[in-house]
Short mmCIF file of C-alpha atoms in Angstrom, two decimals:
data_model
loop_
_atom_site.label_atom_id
_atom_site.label_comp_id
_atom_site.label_asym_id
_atom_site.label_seq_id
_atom_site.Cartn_x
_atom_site.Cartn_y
_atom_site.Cartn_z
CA UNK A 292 0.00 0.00 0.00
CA UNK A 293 1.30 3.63 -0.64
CA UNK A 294 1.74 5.14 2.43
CA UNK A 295 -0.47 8.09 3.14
CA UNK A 296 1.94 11.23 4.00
CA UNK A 297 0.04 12.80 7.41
CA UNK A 298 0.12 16.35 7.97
CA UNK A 299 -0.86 17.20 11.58
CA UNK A 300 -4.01 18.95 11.94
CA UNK A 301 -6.65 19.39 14.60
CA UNK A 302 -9.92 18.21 13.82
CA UNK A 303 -11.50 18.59 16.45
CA UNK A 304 -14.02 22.18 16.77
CA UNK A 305 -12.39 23.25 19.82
CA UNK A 306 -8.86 23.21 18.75
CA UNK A 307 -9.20 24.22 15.20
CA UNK A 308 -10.96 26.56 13.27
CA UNK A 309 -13.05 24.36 11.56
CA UNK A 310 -14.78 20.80 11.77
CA UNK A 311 -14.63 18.17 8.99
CA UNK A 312 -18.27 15.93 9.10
CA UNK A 313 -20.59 13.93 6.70
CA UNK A 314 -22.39 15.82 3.62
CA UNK A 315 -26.23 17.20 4.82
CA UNK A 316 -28.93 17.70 2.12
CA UNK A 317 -28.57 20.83 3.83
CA UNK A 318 -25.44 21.49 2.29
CA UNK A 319 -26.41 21.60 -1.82
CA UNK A 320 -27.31 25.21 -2.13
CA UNK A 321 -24.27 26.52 -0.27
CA UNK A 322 -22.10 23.65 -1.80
CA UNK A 323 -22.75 24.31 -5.66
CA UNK A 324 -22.35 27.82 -4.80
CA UNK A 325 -18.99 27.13 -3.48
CA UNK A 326 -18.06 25.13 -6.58
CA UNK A 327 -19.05 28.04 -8.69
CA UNK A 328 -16.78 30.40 -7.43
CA UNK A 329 -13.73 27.79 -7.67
CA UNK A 330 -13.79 26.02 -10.55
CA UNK A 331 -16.95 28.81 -12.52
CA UNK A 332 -19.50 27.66 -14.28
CA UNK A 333 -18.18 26.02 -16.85
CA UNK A 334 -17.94 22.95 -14.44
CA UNK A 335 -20.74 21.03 -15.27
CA UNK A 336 -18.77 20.83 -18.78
CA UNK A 337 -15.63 18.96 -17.45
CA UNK A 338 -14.70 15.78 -18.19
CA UNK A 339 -14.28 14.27 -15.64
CA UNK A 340 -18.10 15.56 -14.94
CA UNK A 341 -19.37 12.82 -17.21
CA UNK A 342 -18.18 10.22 -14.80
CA UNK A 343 -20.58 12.19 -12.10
CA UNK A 344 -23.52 13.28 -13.86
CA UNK A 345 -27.06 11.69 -12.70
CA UNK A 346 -24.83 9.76 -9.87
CA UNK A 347 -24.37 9.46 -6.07
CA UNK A 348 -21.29 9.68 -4.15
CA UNK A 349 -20.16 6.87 -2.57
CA UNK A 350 -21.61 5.68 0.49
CA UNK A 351 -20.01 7.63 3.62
CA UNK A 352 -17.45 9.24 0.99
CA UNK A 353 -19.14 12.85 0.75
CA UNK A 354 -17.99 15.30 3.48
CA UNK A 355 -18.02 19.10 4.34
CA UNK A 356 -15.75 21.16 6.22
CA UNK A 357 -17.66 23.64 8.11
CA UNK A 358 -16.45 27.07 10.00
CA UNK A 359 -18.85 29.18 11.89
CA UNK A 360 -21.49 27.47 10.73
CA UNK A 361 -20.75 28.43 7.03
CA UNK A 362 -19.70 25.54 4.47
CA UNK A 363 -15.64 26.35 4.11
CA UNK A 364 -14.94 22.95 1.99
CA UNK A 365 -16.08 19.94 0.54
CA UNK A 366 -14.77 16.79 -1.36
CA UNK A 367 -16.38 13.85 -2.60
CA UNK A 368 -15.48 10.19 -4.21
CA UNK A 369 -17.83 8.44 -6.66
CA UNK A 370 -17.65 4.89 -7.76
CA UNK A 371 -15.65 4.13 -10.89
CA UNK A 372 -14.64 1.40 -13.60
CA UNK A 373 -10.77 1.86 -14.03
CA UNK A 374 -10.04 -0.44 -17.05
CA UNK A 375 -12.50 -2.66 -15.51
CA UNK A 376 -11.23 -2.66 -11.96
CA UNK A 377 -13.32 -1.02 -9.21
CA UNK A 378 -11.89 2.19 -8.00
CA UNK A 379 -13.16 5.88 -6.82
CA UNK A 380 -12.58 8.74 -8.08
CA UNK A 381 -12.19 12.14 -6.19
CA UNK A 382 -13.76 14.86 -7.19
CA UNK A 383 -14.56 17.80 -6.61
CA UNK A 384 -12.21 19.33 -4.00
CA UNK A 385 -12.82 22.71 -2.92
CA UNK A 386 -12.04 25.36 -0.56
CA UNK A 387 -13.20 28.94 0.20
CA UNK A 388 -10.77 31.07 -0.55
CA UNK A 389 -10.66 32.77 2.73
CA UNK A 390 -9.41 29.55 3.97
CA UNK A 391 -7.35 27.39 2.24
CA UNK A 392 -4.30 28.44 4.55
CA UNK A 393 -6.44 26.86 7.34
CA UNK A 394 -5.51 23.40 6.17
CA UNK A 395 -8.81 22.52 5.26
CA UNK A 396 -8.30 21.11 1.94
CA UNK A 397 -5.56 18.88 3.49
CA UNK A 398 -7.75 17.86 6.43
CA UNK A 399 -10.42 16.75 3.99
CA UNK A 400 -8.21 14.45 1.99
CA UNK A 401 -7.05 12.31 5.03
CA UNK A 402 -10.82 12.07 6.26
CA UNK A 403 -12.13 10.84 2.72
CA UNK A 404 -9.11 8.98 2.15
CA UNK A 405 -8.87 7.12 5.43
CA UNK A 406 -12.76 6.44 5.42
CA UNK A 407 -11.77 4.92 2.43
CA UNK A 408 -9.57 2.46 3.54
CA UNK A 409 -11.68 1.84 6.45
CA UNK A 410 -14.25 0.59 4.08
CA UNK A 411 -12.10 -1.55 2.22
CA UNK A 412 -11.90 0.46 -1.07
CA UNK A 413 -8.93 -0.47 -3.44
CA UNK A 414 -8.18 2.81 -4.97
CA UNK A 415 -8.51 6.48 -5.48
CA UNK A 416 -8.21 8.14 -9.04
CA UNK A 417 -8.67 11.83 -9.70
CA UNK A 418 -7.29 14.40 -12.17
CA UNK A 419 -5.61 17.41 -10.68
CA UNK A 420 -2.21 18.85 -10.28
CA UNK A 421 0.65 16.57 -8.75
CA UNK A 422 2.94 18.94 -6.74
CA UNK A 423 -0.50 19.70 -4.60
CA UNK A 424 -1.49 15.50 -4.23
CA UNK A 425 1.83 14.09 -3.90
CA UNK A 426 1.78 14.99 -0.65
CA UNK A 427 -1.08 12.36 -0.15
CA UNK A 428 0.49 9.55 -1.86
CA UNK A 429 -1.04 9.93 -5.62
CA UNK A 430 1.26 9.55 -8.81
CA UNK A 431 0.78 9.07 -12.28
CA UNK A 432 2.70 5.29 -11.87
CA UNK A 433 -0.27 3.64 -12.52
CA UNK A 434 -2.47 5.49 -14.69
CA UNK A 435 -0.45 5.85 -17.67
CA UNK A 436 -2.87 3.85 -19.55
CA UNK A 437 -6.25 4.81 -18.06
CA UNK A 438 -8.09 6.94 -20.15
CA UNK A 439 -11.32 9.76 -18.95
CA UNK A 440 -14.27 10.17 -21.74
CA UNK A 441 -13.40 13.31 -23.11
CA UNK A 442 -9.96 15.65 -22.91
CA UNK A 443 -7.83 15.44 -20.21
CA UNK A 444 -3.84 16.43 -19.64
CA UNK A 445 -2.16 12.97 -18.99
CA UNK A 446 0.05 14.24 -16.66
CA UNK A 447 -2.80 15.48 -13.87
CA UNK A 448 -4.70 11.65 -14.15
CA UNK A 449 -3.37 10.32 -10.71
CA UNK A 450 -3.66 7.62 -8.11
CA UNK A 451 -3.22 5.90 -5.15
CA UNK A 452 -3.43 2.52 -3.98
CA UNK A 453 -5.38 1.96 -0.86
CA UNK A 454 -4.82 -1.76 -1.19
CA UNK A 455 -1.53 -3.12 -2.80
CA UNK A 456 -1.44 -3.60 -6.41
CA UNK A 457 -5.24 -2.46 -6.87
CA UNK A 458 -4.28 -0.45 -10.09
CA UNK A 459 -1.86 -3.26 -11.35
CA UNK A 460 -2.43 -3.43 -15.43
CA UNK A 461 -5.24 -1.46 -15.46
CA UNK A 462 -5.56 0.32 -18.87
CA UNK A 463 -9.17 1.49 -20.98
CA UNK A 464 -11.47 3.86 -20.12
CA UNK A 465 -12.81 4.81 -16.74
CA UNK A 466 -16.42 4.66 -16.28
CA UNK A 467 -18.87 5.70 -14.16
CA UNK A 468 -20.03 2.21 -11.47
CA UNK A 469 -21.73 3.94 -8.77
CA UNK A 470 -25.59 4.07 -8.10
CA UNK A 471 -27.99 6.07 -9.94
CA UNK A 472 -29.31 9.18 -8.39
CA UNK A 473 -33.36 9.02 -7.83
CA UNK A 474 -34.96 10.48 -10.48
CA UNK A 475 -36.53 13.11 -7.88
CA UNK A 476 -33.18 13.24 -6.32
CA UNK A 477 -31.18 14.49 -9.33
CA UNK A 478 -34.60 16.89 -10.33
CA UNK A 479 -33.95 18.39 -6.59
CA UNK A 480 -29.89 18.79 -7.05
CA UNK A 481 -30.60 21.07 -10.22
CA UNK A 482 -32.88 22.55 -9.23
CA UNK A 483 -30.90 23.28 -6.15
CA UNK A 484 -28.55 24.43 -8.71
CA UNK A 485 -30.35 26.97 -10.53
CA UNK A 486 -31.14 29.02 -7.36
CA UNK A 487 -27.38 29.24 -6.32
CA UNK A 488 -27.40 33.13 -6.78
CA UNK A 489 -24.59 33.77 -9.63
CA UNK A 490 -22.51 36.38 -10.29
CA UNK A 491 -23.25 38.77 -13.02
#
């Protein structure tokens, strides 16, 4: 297994800044409007949105990161076909820009990451830049032929074994595995989406 590289952080509400705990329904409308103002709204066009659209997270693998009351952070892994092996992918990550020197982003990768291997999960993918993941253990060793439907930079396709040799000789196209959102569900999460308030 790749060893997961710690970095010491309180988690707890009294001694840091911020708590770390399980998604809420509660937490669409502020969450969407977080990943707005990160990543714009040209993020439902991403590719690696394909692999998310009409889906749920994994079980127990959606958390928020919450200051004050306010949603500071969020991450989530979804079920994935690597080549035909099970995996998860991670995705989105975001942080409010006020803090992200808080160590909130990092504190939300070891959650998701050691719930993860807590419930037995094999590997994470995800695509994003390596200086920032290394730290957690992901590399492109593995993934060099994994491919995402639609463009993608090969160097930013990363991951990390949670279990050894989980992403041995896997090569082909990663697909979405997970559940199916209820039809009602995903109606609810747009529309959820339309009345995030956006900038003009």
């Amino acid at each position: 297994m790749t060893a997961l590289r710690k970095t010491p952080i309180a988690l707890t509400p009294s001694a840091a800044p911020f708590a770390i705990r399980a998604e809420r329904a509660s937490d669409v409308v502020a969450r969407e409007a977080l990943l707005d103002a990160c990543f714009g709204e040209g993020r439902h066009t991403r590719t690696c949105q394909r692999l998310r659209d009409g889906r749920a997270p994994a079980e127990g693998l959606a958390l928020s990161a919450v200051r004050e009351g306010q949603l500071v952070g969020t991450v989530r892994l979804w079920h994935v076909s690597a080549g035909g092996k099970p995996a998860l992918m991670l995705g989105p990550l975001a942080v409010e820009a006020d803090c992200r020197k808080l160590g909130v982003g990092a504190a939300l990768m070891e959650e998701v990451l050691a719930i993860a291997t807590a419930r037995g999960h094999g590997a994470v993918i995800l695509l994003g830049d390596a200086p920032y993941y290394d730290r957690f253990g992901f590399s492109a060793a593995k993934t060099g032929e994994l491919l995402l439907p639609g463009p993608f930079e090969r160097e930013r396709l990363l991951g990390l074994e949670l279990r050894d040799g989980a992403l041995d000789d896997c090569w082909g196209m990663i697909a979405p595995a997970g559940a199916g959102l209820p039809k009602i569900k995903a109606r609810r999460a747009r529309k959820a989406a339309r009345l995030v308030p956006r900038a003009a």
